[in-house]
mmCIF file of C-alpha atoms in Angstrom:
data_model
loop_
_atom_site.group_PDB
_atom_site.id
_atom_site.type_symbol
_atom_site.label_atom_id
_atom_site.label_comp_id
_atom_site.label_asym_id
_atom_site.label_seq_id
_atom_site.Cartn_x
_atom_site.Cartn_y
_atom_site.Cartn_z
ATOM 1 C CA UNK A 1 22.678 -20.499 1.806
ATOM 2 C CA UNK A 2 24.198 -17.469 0.349
ATOM 3 C CA UNK A 3 23.371 -14.014 -0.309
ATOM 4 C CA UNK A 4 23.144 -12.393 -3.111
ATOM 5 C CA UNK A 5 22.956 -8.574 -3.088
ATOM 6 C CA UNK A 6 22.840 -5.599 -6.387
ATOM 7 C CA UNK A 7 25.461 -2.519 -6.151
ATOM 8 C CA UNK A 8 26.409 0.008 -7.636
ATOM 9 C CA UNK A 9 27.609 3.045 -6.925
ATOM 10 C CA UNK A 10 26.069 6.310 -8.946
ATOM 11 C CA UNK A 11 28.762 8.923 -8.537
ATOM 12 C CA UNK A 12 31.370 5.960 -10.240
ATOM 13 C CA UNK A 13 32.215 8.905 -14.127
ATOM 14 C CA UNK A 14 32.968 6.107 -15.962
ATOM 15 C CA UNK A 15 29.261 4.330 -14.719
ATOM 16 C CA UNK A 16 26.885 8.096 -15.010
ATOM 17 C CA UNK A 17 28.981 8.612 -18.686
ATOM 18 C CA UNK A 18 27.063 4.649 -19.902
ATOM 19 C CA UNK A 19 24.044 5.369 -17.926
ATOM 20 C CA UNK A 20 23.568 8.468 -19.530
ATOM 21 C CA UNK A 21 25.125 7.576 -22.487
ATOM 22 C CA UNK A 22 21.604 4.978 -22.646
ATOM 23 C CA UNK A 23 19.282 6.780 -20.483
ATOM 24 C CA UNK A 24 17.737 8.751 -24.175
ATOM 25 C CA UNK A 25 16.104 5.032 -25.460
ATOM 26 C CA UNK A 26 14.481 4.360 -22.002
ATOM 27 C CA UNK A 27 10.779 5.678 -22.162
ATOM 28 C CA UNK A 28 10.191 5.046 -18.638
ATOM 29 C CA UNK A 29 10.724 7.524 -16.548
ATOM 30 C CA UNK A 30 9.862 5.334 -13.776
ATOM 31 C CA UNK A 31 13.015 2.711 -14.256
ATOM 32 C CA UNK A 32 15.143 5.608 -15.631
ATOM 33 C CA UNK A 33 14.254 7.825 -12.291
ATOM 34 C CA UNK A 34 18.067 8.642 -10.902
ATOM 35 C CA UNK A 35 16.543 7.865 -7.281
ATOM 36 C CA UNK A 36 16.998 3.899 -8.327
ATOM 37 C CA UNK A 37 20.444 3.953 -8.520
ATOM 38 C CA UNK A 38 21.785 6.241 -5.170
ATOM 39 C CA UNK A 39 24.814 5.672 -3.592
ATOM 40 C CA UNK A 40 24.606 6.292 -0.129
ATOM 41 C CA UNK A 41 26.724 3.141 1.232
ATOM 42 C CA UNK A 42 23.425 1.310 2.391
ATOM 43 C CA UNK A 43 25.101 -1.837 1.275
ATOM 44 C CA UNK A 44 28.070 -1.793 4.502
ATOM 45 C CA UNK A 45 24.808 -1.225 6.402
ATOM 46 C CA UNK A 46 23.203 -4.143 4.860
ATOM 47 C CA UNK A 47 26.647 -6.685 5.402
ATOM 48 C CA UNK A 48 27.041 -5.688 8.929
ATOM 49 C CA UNK A 49 22.928 -6.630 9.812
ATOM 50 C CA UNK A 50 24.206 -9.631 8.041
ATOM 51 C CA UNK A 51 26.963 -10.758 9.622
ATOM 52 C CA UNK A 52 25.164 -9.603 13.474
ATOM 53 C CA UNK A 53 21.754 -10.565 12.578
ATOM 54 C CA UNK A 54 22.262 -14.074 10.420
ATOM 55 C CA UNK A 55 25.531 -14.373 10.428
ATOM 56 C CA UNK A 56 25.285 -18.440 9.345
ATOM 57 C CA UNK A 57 25.100 -17.478 5.359
ATOM 58 C CA UNK A 58 28.000 -19.050 3.833
ATOM 59 C CA UNK A 59 29.255 -16.871 0.453
ATOM 60 C CA UNK A 60 28.229 -12.781 -0.396
ATOM 61 C CA UNK A 61 27.807 -12.274 -3.562
ATOM 62 C CA UNK A 62 27.935 -8.292 -4.824
ATOM 63 C CA UNK A 63 26.435 -8.431 -7.891
ATOM 64 C CA UNK A 64 27.491 -4.475 -10.246
ATOM 65 C CA UNK A 65 28.673 -2.642 -12.999
ATOM 66 C CA UNK A 66 32.245 -2.736 -13.233
ATOM 67 C CA UNK A 67 33.319 -1.747 -9.977
ATOM 68 C CA UNK A 68 33.905 -2.008 -6.109
ATOM 69 C CA UNK A 69 32.766 0.062 -3.195
ATOM 70 C CA UNK A 70 35.765 1.581 -1.959
ATOM 71 C CA UNK A 71 35.235 0.571 2.067
ATOM 72 C CA UNK A 72 34.903 -3.127 0.663
ATOM 73 C CA UNK A 73 38.072 -5.380 1.961
ATOM 74 C CA UNK A 74 38.519 -7.792 -0.972
ATOM 75 C CA UNK A 75 39.981 -10.060 0.778
ATOM 76 C CA UNK A 76 37.616 -11.128 2.668
ATOM 77 C CA UNK A 77 36.847 -14.873 1.675
ATOM 78 C CA UNK A 78 33.112 -15.161 2.299
ATOM 79 C CA UNK A 79 32.478 -11.583 0.179
ATOM 80 C CA UNK A 80 33.333 -12.218 -3.918
ATOM 81 C CA UNK A 81 32.199 -9.291 -6.641
ATOM 82 C CA UNK A 82 30.429 -10.381 -9.316
ATOM 83 C CA UNK A 83 31.047 -8.496 -12.379
ATOM 84 C CA UNK A 84 27.674 -7.943 -14.940
ATOM 85 C CA UNK A 85 29.763 -9.866 -17.665
ATOM 86 C CA UNK A 86 30.143 -12.727 -15.495
ATOM 87 C CA UNK A 87 26.582 -13.846 -15.810
ATOM 88 C CA UNK A 88 25.256 -11.468 -18.224
ATOM 89 C CA UNK A 89 25.723 -11.696 -22.074
ATOM 90 C CA UNK A 90 27.426 -10.077 -24.005
ATOM 91 C CA UNK A 91 24.658 -8.672 -26.347
ATOM 92 C CA UNK A 92 22.412 -7.295 -23.375
ATOM 93 C CA UNK A 93 24.724 -5.324 -22.151
ATOM 94 C CA UNK A 94 25.098 -2.687 -20.816
ATOM 95 C CA UNK A 95 21.738 -2.728 -18.296
ATOM 96 C CA UNK A 96 20.513 -0.753 -15.815
ATOM 97 C CA UNK A 97 17.454 -2.583 -15.335
ATOM 98 C CA UNK A 98 17.106 -4.326 -11.835
ATOM 99 C CA UNK A 99 14.420 -6.541 -13.148
ATOM 100 C CA UNK A 100 16.588 -8.144 -16.713
ATOM 101 C CA UNK A 101 20.028 -8.220 -13.899
ATOM 102 C CA UNK A 102 17.852 -9.742 -11.526
ATOM 103 C CA UNK A 103 17.218 -12.628 -14.157
ATOM 104 C CA UNK A 104 20.634 -13.416 -14.178
ATOM 105 C CA UNK A 105 21.478 -13.878 -10.862
ATOM 106 C CA UNK A 106 21.073 -17.616 -11.266
ATOM 107 C CA UNK A 107 24.243 -17.592 -13.987
ATOM 108 C CA UNK A 108 26.641 -16.892 -10.897
ATOM 109 C CA UNK A 109 29.425 -19.302 -10.412
ATOM 110 C CA UNK A 110 29.154 -21.681 -7.422
ATOM 111 C CA UNK A 111 26.397 -19.801 -6.117
ATOM 112 C CA UNK A 112 23.967 -21.923 -4.348
ATOM 113 C CA UNK A 113 20.843 -23.903 -4.735
ATOM 114 C CA UNK A 114 19.687 -21.786 -1.713
ATOM 115 C CA UNK A 115 20.124 -18.244 -1.380
ATOM 116 C CA UNK A 116 18.287 -15.111 -0.839
ATOM 117 C CA UNK A 117 18.564 -12.135 -2.515
ATOM 118 C CA UNK A 118 18.303 -8.326 -1.493
ATOM 119 C CA UNK A 119 19.563 -4.885 -2.985
ATOM 120 C CA UNK A 120 21.473 -2.490 -1.474
ATOM 121 C CA UNK A 121 19.155 -1.462 1.163
ATOM 122 C CA UNK A 122 18.047 -4.837 2.258
ATOM 123 C CA UNK A 123 18.488 -5.005 6.238
ATOM 124 C CA UNK A 124 18.647 -7.524 8.784
ATOM 125 C CA UNK A 125 16.667 -6.417 11.949
ATOM 126 C CA UNK A 126 16.730 -9.063 14.352
ATOM 127 C CA UNK A 127 18.131 -12.523 14.819
ATOM 128 C CA UNK A 128 16.853 -14.573 12.014
ATOM 129 C CA UNK A 129 17.301 -18.528 11.005
ATOM 130 C CA UNK A 130 17.621 -20.321 7.749
ATOM 131 C CA UNK A 131 14.126 -21.626 8.651
ATOM 132 C CA UNK A 132 12.712 -18.174 7.660
ATOM 133 C CA UNK A 133 13.245 -18.045 4.496
ATOM 134 C CA UNK A 134 13.086 -21.991 3.819
ATOM 135 C CA UNK A 135 11.287 -24.961 5.077
ATOM 136 C CA UNK A 136 12.522 -28.232 6.074
ATOM 137 C CA UNK A 137 11.128 -29.836 3.030
ATOM 138 C CA UNK A 138 14.007 -27.141 1.268
ATOM 139 C CA UNK A 139 10.980 -24.940 -0.601
ATOM 140 C CA UNK A 140 11.200 -21.043 0.089
ATOM 141 C CA UNK A 141 8.551 -19.684 1.670
ATOM 142 C CA UNK A 142 6.920 -16.222 -0.440
ATOM 143 C CA UNK A 143 4.985 -14.911 1.731
ATOM 144 C CA UNK A 144 3.056 -11.435 0.094
ATOM 145 C CA UNK A 145 1.165 -9.494 2.630
ATOM 146 C CA UNK A 146 -1.292 -8.784 0.247
ATOM 147 C CA UNK A 147 -2.354 -8.603 -2.738
ATOM 148 C CA UNK A 148 -0.842 -7.414 -5.960
ATOM 149 C CA UNK A 149 -2.667 -4.872 -7.696
ATOM 150 C CA UNK A 150 -2.081 -5.033 -11.729
ATOM 151 C CA UNK A 151 -2.982 -2.130 -12.739
ATOM 152 C CA UNK A 152 -0.579 0.587 -10.147
ATOM 153 C CA UNK A 153 2.877 0.018 -12.301
ATOM 154 C CA UNK A 154 5.125 -1.978 -13.604
ATOM 155 C CA UNK A 155 5.865 -3.330 -9.782
ATOM 156 C CA UNK A 156 3.046 -4.457 -8.815
ATOM 157 C CA UNK A 157 2.253 -6.378 -11.968
ATOM 158 C CA UNK A 158 5.560 -8.325 -11.835
ATOM 159 C CA UNK A 159 3.913 -8.927 -8.193
ATOM 160 C CA UNK A 160 1.321 -9.951 -9.659
ATOM 161 C CA UNK A 161 2.101 -11.855 -12.273
ATOM 162 C CA UNK A 162 4.522 -13.687 -9.592
ATOM 163 C CA UNK A 163 1.439 -14.186 -7.564
ATOM 164 C CA UNK A 164 -0.531 -15.847 -10.833
ATOM 165 C CA UNK A 165 2.615 -18.284 -11.838
ATOM 166 C CA UNK A 166 2.780 -19.658 -7.826
ATOM 167 C CA UNK A 167 -0.948 -20.334 -7.482
ATOM 168 C CA UNK A 168 -0.955 -21.847 -11.214
ATOM 169 C CA UNK A 169 2.346 -24.077 -10.387
ATOM 170 C CA UNK A 170 1.429 -24.815 -6.730
ATOM 171 C CA UNK A 171 -2.026 -23.946 -6.210
ATOM 172 C CA UNK A 172 -0.758 -21.482 -3.447
ATOM 173 C CA UNK A 173 -0.935 -17.934 -3.220
#
């Protein structure tokens, strides 16, 4: 089981210039809110939590836009930086929308069929085993604690749609 993270350094002048050049085209204030891009080195602590509580993870992929965390040991064979240009069609670049980036995760070369996805602020807070994420038959567990309100916001509509698709396909909610 591999782990995939998405990460961005919002203080990188090149990235910021690129984002600002395209920001005026984005009409959705929630999607373009700067708080969605703040880097407080959460990825460092997420990787530490992974090593402490889920060290059975095989490879770790960090998907980013031509950036590398300055503190990251790039010699670590378990960790691989994946640039957007490696997985996203050129005619779709640049992209700042996490949903679009997530859609292309399956294009990561050598990514295991079984993987976990988390943002840079995803943390493991206790020991966890692969069986928490995948059933013995290989199917992933999908855990929703409540029904999503389609009328609330884009994120809830997206989750509600996913839940509906799972229910239609597998008869489970």
